[in-house]
mmCIF file of C-alpha atoms and ligand atoms in Angstrom:
data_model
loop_
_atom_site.group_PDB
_atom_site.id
_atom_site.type_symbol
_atom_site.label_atom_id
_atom_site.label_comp_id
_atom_site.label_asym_id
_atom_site.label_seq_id
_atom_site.Cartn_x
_atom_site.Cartn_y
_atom_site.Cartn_z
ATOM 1 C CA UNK A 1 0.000 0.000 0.000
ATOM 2 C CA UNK A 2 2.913 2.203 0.587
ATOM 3 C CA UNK A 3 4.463 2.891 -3.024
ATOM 4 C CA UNK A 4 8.365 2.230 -3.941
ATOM 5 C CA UNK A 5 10.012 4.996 -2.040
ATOM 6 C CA UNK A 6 13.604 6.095 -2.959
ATOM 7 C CA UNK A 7 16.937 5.242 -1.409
ATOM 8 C CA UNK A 8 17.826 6.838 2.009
ATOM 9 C CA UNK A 9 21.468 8.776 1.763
ATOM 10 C CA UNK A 10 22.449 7.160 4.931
ATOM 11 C CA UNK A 11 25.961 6.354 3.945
ATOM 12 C CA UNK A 12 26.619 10.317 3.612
ATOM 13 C CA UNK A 13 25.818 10.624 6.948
ATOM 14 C CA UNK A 14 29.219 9.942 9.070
ATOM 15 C CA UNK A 15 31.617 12.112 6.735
ATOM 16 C CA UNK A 16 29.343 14.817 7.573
ATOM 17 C CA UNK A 17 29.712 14.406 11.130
ATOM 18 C CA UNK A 18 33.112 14.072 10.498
ATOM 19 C CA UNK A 19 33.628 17.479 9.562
ATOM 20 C CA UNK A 20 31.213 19.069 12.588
ATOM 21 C CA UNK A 21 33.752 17.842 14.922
ATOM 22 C CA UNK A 22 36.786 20.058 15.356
ATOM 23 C CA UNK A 23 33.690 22.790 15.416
ATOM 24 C CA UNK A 24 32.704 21.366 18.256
ATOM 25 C CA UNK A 25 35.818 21.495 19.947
ATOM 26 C CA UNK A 26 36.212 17.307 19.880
ATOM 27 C CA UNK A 27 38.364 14.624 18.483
ATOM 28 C CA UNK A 28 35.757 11.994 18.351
ATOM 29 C CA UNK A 29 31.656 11.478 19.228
ATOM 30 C CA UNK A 30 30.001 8.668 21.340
ATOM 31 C CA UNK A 31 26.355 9.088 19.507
ATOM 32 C CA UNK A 32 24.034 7.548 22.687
ATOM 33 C CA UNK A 33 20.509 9.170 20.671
ATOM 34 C CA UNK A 34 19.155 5.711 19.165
ATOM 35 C CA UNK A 35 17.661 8.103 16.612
ATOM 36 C CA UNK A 36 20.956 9.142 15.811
ATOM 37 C CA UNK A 37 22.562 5.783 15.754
ATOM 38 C CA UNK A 38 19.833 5.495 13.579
ATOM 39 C CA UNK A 39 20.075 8.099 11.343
ATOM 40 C CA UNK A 40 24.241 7.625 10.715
ATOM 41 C CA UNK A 41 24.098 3.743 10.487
ATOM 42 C CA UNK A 42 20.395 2.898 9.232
ATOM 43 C CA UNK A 43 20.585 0.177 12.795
ATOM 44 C CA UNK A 44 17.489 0.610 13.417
ATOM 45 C CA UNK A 45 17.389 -1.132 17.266
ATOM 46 C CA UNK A 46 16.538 -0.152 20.201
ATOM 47 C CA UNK A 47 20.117 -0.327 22.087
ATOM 48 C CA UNK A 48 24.239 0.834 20.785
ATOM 49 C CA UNK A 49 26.551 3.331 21.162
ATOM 50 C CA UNK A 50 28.610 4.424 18.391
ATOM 51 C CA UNK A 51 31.736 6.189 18.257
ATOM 52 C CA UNK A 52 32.690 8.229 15.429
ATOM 53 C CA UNK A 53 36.460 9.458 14.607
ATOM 54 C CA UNK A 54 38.195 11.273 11.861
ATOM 55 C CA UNK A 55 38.743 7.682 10.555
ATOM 56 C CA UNK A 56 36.921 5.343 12.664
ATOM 57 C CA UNK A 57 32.930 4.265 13.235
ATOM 58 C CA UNK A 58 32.801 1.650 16.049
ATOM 59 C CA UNK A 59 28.964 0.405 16.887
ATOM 60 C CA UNK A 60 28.934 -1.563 19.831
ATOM 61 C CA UNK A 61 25.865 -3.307 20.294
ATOM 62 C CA UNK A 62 24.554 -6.325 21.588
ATOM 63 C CA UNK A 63 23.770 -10.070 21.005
ATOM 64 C CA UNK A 64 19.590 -9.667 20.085
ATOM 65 C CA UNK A 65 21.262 -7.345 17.179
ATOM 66 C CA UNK A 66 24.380 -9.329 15.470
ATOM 67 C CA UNK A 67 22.194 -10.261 12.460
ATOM 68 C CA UNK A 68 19.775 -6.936 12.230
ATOM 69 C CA UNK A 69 22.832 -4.645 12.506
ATOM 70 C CA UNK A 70 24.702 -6.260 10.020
ATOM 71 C CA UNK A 71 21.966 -6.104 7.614
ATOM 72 C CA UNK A 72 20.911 -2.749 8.210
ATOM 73 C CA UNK A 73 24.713 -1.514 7.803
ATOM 74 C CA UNK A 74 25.327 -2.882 4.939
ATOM 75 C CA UNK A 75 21.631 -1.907 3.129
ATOM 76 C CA UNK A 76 22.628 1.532 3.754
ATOM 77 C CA UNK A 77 26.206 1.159 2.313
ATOM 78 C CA UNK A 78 27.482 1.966 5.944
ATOM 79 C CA UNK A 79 31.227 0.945 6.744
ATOM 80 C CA UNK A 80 31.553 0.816 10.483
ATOM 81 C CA UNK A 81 33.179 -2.025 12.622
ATOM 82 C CA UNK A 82 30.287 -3.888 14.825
ATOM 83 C CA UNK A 83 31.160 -5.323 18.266
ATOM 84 C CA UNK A 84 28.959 -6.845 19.684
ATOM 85 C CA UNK A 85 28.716 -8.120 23.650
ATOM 86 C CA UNK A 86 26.749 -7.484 26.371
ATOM 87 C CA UNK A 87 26.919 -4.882 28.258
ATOM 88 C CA UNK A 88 30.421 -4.639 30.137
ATOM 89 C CA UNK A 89 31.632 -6.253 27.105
ATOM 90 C CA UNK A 90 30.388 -2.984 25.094
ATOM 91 C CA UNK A 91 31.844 -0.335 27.166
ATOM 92 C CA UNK A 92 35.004 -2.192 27.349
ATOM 93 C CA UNK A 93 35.473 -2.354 23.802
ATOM 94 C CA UNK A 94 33.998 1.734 23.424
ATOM 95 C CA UNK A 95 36.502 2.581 26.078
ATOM 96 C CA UNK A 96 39.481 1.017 24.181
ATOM 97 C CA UNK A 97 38.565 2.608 21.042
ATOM 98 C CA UNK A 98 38.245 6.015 23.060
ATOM 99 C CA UNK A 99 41.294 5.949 24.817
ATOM 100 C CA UNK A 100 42.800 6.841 21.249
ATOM 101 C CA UNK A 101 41.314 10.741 21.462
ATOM 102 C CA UNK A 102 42.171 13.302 23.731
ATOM 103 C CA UNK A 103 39.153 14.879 23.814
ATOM 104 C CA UNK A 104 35.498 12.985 23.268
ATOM 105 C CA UNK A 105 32.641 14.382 22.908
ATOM 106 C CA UNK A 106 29.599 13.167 24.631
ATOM 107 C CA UNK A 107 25.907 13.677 23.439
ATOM 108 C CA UNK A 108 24.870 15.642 26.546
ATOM 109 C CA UNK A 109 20.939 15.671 25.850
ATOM 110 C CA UNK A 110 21.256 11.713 25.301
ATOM 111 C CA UNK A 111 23.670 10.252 28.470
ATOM 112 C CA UNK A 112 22.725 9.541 31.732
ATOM 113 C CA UNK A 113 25.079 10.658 34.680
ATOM 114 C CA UNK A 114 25.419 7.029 36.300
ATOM 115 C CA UNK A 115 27.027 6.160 32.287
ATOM 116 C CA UNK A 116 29.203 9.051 32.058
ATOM 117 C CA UNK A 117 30.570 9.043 35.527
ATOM 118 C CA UNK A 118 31.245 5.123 34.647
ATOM 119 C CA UNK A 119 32.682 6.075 31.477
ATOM 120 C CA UNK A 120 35.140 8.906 32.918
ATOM 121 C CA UNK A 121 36.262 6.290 35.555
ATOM 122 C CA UNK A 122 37.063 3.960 32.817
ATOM 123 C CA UNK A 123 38.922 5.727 30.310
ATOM 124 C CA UNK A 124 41.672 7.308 33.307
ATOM 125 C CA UNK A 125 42.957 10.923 32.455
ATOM 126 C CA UNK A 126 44.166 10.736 29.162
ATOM 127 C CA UNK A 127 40.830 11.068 27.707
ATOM 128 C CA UNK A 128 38.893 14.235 28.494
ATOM 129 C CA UNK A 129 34.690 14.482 28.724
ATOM 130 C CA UNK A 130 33.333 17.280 26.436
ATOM 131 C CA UNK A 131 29.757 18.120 26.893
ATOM 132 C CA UNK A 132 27.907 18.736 23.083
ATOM 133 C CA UNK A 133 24.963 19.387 21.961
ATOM 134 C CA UNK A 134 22.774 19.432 18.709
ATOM 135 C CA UNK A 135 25.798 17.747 16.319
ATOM 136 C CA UNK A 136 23.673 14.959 14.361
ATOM 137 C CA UNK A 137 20.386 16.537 15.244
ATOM 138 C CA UNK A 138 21.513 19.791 13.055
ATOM 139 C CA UNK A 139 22.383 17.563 10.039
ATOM 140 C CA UNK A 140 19.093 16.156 10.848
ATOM 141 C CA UNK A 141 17.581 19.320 10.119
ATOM 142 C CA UNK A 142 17.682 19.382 6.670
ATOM 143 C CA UNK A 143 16.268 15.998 4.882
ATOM 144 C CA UNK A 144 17.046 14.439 2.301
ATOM 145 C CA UNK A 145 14.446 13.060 -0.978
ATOM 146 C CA UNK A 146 14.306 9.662 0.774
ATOM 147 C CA UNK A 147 13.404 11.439 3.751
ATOM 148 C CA UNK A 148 11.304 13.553 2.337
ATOM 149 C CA UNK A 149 9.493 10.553 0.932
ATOM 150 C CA UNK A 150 9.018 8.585 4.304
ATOM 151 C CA UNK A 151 7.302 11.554 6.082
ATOM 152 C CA UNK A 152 5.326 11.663 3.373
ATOM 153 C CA UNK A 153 4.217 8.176 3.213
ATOM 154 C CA UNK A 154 3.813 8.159 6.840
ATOM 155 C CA UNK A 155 1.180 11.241 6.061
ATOM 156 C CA UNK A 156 -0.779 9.989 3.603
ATOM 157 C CA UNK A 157 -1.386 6.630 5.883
ATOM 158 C CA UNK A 158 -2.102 9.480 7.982
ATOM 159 C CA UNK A 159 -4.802 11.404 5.228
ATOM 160 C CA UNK A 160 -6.224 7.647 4.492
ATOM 161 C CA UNK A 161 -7.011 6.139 8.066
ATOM 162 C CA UNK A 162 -8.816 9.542 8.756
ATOM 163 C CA UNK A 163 -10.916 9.402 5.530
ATOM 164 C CA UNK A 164 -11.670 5.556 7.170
ATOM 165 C CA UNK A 165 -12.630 7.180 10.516
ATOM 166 C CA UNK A 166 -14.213 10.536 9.388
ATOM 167 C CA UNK A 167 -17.625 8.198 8.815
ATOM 168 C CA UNK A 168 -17.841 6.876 12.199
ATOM 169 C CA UNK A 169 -18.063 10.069 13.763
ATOM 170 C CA UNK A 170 -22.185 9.652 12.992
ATOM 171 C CA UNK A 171 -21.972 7.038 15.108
ATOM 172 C CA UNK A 172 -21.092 8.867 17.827
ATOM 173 C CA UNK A 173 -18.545 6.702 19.247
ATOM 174 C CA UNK A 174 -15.960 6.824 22.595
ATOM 175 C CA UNK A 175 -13.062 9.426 22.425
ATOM 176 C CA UNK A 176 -11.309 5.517 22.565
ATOM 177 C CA UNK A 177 -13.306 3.720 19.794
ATOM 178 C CA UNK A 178 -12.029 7.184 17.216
ATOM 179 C CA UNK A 179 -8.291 6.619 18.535
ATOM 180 C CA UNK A 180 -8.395 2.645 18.351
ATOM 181 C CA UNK A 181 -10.442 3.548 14.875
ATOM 182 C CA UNK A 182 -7.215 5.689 13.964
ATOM 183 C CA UNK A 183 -4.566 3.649 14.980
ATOM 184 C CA UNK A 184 -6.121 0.478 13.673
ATOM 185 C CA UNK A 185 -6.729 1.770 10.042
ATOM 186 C CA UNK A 186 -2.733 3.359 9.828
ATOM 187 C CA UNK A 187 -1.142 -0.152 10.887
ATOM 188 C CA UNK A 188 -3.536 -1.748 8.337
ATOM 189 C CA UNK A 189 -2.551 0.919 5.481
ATOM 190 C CA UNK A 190 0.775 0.033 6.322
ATOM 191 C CA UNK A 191 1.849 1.689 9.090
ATOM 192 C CA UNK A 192 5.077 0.539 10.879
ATOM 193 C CA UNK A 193 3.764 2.145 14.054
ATOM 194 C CA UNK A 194 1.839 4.895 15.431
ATOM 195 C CA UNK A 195 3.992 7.932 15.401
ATOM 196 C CA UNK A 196 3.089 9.067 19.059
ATOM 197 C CA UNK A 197 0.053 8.337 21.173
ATOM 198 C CA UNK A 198 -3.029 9.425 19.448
ATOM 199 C CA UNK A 199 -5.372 12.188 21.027
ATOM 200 C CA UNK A 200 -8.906 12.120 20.701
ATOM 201 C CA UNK A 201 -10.519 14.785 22.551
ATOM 202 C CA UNK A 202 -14.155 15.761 22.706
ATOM 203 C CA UNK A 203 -16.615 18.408 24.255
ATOM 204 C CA UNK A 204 -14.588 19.950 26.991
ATOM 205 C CA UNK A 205 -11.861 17.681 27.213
ATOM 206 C CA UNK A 206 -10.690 19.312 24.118
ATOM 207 C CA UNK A 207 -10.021 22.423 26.198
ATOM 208 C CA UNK A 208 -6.691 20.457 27.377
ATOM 209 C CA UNK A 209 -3.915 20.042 24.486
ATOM 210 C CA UNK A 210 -2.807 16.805 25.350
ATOM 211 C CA UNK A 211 -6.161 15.185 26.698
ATOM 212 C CA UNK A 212 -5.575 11.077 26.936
ATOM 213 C CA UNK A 213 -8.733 9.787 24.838
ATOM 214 C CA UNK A 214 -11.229 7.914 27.307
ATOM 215 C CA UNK A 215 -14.658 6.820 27.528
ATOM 216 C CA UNK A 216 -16.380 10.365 26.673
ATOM 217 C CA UNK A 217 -18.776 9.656 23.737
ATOM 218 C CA UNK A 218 -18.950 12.327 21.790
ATOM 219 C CA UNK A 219 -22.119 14.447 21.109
ATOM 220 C CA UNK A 220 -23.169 16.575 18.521
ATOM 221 C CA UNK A 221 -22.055 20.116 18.398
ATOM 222 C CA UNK A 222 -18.955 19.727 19.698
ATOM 223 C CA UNK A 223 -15.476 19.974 18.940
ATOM 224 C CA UNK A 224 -12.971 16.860 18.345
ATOM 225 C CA UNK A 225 -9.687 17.448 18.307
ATOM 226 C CA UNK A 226 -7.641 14.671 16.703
ATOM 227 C CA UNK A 227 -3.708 14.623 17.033
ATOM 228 C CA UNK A 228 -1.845 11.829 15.052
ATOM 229 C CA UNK A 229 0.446 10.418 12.727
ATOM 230 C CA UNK A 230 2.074 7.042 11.564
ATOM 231 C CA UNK A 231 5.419 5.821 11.001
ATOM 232 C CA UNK A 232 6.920 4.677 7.582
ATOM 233 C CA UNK A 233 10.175 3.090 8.222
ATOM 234 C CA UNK A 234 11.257 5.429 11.152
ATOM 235 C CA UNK A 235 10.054 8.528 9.637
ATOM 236 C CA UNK A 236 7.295 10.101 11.193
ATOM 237 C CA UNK A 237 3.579 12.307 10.170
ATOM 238 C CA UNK A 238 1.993 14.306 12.649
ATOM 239 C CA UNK A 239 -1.284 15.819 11.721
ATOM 240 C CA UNK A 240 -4.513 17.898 13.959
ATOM 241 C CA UNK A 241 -7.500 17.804 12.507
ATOM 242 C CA UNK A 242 -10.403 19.134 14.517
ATOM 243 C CA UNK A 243 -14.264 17.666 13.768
ATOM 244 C CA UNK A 244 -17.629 18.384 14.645
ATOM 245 C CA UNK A 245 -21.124 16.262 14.120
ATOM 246 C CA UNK A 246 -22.733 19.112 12.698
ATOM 247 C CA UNK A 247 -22.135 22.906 13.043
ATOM 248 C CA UNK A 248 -20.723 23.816 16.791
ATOM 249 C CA UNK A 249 -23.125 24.004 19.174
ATOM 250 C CA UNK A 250 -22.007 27.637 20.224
ATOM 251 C CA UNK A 251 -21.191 30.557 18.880
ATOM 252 C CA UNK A 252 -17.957 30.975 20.767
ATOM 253 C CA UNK A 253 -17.360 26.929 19.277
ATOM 254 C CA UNK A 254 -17.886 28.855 16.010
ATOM 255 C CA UNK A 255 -15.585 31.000 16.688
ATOM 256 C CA UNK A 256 -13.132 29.536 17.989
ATOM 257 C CA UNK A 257 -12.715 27.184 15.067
ATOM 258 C CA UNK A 258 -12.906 30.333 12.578
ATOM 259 C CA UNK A 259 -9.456 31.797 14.675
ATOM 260 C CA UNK A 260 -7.637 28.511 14.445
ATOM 261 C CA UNK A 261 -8.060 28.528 11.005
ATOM 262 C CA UNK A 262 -7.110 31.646 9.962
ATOM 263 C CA UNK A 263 -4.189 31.587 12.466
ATOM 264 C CA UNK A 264 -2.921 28.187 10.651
ATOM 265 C CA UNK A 265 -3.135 29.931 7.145
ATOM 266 C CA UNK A 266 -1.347 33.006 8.552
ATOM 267 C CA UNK A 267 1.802 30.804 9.788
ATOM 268 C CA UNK A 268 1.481 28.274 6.680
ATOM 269 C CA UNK A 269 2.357 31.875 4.564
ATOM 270 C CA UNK A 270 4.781 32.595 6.447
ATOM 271 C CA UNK A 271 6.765 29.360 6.129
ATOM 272 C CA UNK A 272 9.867 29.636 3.853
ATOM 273 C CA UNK A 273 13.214 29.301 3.991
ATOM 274 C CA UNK A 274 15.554 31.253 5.548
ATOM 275 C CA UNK A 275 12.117 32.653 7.929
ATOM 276 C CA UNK A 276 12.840 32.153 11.678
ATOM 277 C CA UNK A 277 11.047 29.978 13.616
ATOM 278 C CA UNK A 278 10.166 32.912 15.905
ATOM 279 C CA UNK A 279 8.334 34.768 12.610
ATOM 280 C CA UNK A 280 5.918 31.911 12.044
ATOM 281 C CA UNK A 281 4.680 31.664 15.630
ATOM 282 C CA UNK A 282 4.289 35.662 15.244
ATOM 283 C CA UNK A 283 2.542 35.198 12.705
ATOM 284 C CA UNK A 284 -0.142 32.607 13.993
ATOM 285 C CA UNK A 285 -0.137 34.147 17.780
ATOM 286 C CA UNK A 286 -1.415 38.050 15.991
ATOM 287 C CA UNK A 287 -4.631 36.477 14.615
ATOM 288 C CA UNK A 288 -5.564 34.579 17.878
ATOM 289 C CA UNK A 289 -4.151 37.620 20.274
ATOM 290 C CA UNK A 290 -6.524 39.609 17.477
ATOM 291 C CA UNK A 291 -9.633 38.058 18.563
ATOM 292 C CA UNK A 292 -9.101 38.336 22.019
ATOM 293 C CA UNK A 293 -7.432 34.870 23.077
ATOM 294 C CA UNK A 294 -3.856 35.175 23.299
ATOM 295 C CA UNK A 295 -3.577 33.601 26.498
ATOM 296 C CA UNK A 296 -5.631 30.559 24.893
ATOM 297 C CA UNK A 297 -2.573 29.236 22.728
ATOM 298 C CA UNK A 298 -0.722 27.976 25.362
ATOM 299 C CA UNK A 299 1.729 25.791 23.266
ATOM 300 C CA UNK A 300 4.752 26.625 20.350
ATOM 301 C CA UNK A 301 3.347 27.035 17.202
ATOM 302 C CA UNK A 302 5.459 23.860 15.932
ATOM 303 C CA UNK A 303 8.566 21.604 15.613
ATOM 304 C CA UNK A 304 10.612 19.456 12.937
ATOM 305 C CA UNK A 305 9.297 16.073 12.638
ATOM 306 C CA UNK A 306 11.872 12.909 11.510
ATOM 307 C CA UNK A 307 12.728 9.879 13.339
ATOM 308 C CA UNK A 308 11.205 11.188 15.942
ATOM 309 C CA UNK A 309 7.503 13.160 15.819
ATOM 310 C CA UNK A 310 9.456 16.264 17.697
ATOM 311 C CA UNK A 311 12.688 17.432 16.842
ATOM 312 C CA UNK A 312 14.687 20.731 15.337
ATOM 313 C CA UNK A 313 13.939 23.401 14.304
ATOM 314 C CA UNK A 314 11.752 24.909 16.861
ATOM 315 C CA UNK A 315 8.884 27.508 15.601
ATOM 316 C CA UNK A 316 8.085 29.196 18.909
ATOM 317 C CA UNK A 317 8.601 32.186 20.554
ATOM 318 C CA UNK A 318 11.769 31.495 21.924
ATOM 319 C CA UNK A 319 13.018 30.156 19.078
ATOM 320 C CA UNK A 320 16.441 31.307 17.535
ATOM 321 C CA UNK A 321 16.660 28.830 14.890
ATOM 322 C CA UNK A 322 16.230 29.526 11.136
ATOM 323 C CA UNK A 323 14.085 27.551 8.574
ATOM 324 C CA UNK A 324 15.865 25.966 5.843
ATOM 325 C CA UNK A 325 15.224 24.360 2.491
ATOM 326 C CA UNK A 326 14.401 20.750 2.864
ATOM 327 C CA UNK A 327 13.576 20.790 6.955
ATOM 328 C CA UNK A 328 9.977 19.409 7.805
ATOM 329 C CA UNK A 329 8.239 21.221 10.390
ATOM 330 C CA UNK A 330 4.536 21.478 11.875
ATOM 331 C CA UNK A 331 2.299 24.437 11.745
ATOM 332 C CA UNK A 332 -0.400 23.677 14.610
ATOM 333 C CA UNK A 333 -1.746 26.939 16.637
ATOM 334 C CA UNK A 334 -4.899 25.665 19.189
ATOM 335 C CA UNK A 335 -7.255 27.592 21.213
ATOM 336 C CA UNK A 336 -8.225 26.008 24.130
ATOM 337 C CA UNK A 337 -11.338 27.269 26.532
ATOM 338 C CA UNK A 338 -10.537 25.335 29.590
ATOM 339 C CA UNK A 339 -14.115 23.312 30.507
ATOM 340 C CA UNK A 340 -16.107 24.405 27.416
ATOM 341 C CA UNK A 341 -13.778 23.186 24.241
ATOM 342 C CA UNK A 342 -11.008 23.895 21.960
ATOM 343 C CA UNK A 343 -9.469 23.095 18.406
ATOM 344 C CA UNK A 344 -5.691 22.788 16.878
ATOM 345 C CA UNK A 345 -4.924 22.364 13.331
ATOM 346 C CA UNK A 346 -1.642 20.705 12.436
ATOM 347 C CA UNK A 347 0.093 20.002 9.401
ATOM 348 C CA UNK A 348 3.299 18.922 8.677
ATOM 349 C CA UNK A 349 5.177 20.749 5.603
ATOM 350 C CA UNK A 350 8.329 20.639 3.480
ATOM 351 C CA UNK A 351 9.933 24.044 3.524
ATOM 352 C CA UNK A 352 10.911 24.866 -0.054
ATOM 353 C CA UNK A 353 12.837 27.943 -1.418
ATOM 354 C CA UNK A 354 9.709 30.778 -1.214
ATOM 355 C CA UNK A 355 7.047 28.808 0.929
ATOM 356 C CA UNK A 356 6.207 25.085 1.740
ATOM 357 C CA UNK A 357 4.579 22.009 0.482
ATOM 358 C CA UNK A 358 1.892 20.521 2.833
ATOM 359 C CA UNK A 359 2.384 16.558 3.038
ATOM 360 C CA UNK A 360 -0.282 16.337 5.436
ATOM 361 C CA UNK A 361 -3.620 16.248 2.941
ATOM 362 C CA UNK A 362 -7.014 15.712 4.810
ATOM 363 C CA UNK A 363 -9.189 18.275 4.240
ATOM 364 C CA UNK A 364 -9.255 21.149 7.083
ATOM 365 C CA UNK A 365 -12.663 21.866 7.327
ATOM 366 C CA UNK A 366 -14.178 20.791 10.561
ATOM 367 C CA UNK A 367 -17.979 19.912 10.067
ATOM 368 C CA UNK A 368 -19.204 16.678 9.436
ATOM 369 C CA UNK A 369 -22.328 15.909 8.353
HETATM 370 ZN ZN1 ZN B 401 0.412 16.570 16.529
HETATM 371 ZN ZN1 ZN B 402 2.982 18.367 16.471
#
């Protein structure tokens, strides 16, 4: 169901590194983020370190992954020695290999403090810690066309199991039923996973952002907010569509709905590259602050999606980083009335030189007859 996608550019990946390194002040990386293992090797389990020199990839991992490793590896045209042991047997072999740098760079966001105070015991005083931050996530930012093509995939699952779904809303089934609905119909359309766990909120539980869907059945009149995405091998969707069994029950419901929309479109045109992430949440918080609910969009206005459903760049108000050609990113302003309702509208887009492309396809509108 999922068409012939093209090759990931995996094998790119380490040189690239490679040449961040004396940047960040270090002679070699231990990459602890399985996404990033991930995303410079293709190994695609759930546990290995890998340490990358100016000549030298080392992934220690252990014995559940001899054969998948060695696969993966060598379907993305990956040369890296593989160790594998268990545990004490890893970091033995990772501290021998690091004892060759003076100065090794540890993924800060991605270590725990029980490892790295092991670690520093084990490699003596030859071999200095050095804290770093952001290395493979910032060539993360910018994807490549197979990369490109996954996230895509893993939207239109997305698009599909909702066009599946959209019907059952007559039925007026549990917040649960929608969600199981959801999930069900993007493992069926060939879903690897579930990119996240989905959010089906109804009536006033859609006043929270992040409501857990439960037994609620939802009524007529109200608003649904729907938050979810799949996963096409690793790569992630992550789509908000808001519903309603016939028109909103309110006028403020109405209302509400009308801002969200608008305030989507408004960031959508202002996605492009070289636009800061800062500049697109301006642009969606002005039409919600202009209707009198500023303090209603209580979350960023959006974040890069890849191997994993949030990553850089940031579009918030904090936000110092810059959009660039080829990053994917969500656009997905909310207003949320606490006990009364609330909507979001989410897409995920490919910023292109001038604007975007919108991978995320189901229709926005929110009534359903
Ligand atoms: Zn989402
Ligand atoms: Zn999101």
């Amino acid at each position: 169901m999922i068409a012939d996608l093209p090759p990931l550019d995996v094998s790119t990946r380490i040189p690239r590194l490679r040449g961040r390194l004396e940047e960040a002040g270090v002679d070699a990386l231990v990459v602890t983020g399985m996404s990033n293992v991930r995303y410079l090797t293709g190994f695609s389990g759930s546990a290995g370190r890998l340490l990358v020199g100016p000549e030298q990839a080392l992934l220690v991992t252990d014995g559940r992954y001899r054969t998948q490793s060695a696969e993966e590896l060598a379907a993305a045209g990956v040369e890296a020695d593989v160790e594998i042991g268990r545990p004490p047997e890893q970091q033995e072999v990772l501290v021998k290999a690091a004892t060759a740098y003076r100065l090794l760079g540890l993924e800060e966001d991605h270590v725990s403090w029980g490892w790295k105070r092991a670690l520093a015991g084990a490699l003596g005083g030859q071999t200095e810690l050095v804290a770093t931050a952001g290395l493979v996530e910032g060539l993360r930012r910018v994807k490549d066309e197979g990369e490109v093509a996954r996230i895509e995939a893993a939207a239109s699952v997305a698009d599909q199991a909702l066009a599946r779904v959209r019907p059952l809303m007559a039925e007026r089934p549990t917040e649960e039923e929608l969600a199981l609905a959801l999930d069900y119909e993007m493992r069926r359309l060939g879903a690897g996973d579930r990119a996240f766990e989905t959010i089906v909120a109804s009536g006033p539980n859609a006043g929270k952002p992040h409501a857990r869907p439960g037994a609620r059945r939802i009524g007529e009149g109200e608003l649904v907010v729907m938050d979810f995405g799949a996963v096409v091998e690793g790569y992630r969707s992550d789509m908000t569509r808001t519903l309603c069994l016939g028109p909103p029950a309110t006028g403020v419901l109405a209302a509400v709905v009308e801002v969200v929309q608008a305030s989507q479109a408004a960031g959508l045109g202002a996605v492009s590259a070289g636009v800061g992430g800062a500049e697109v949440d301006r642009a969606c918080r002005e039409v919600v602050a202009a209707a009198g609910w500023a303090e209603a969009f209580v979350h960023g206005t959006g974040h890069g999606v890849g191997l994993d459903v949030h990553e850089a760049p940031a579009l918030s108000v904090t936000s110092t980083d810059r959009l660039e050609e080829s990053s994917v990113v969500t656009v997905e302003p909310g207003v949320y009335l606490p006990g009364h309702g609330g909507a979001r509208i989410e897409d995920t887009v490919v910023v292109v030189a001038g604007g975007h492309r919108v991978l995320t396809r189901s229709p926005r509108e929110v009534v359903v007859s």
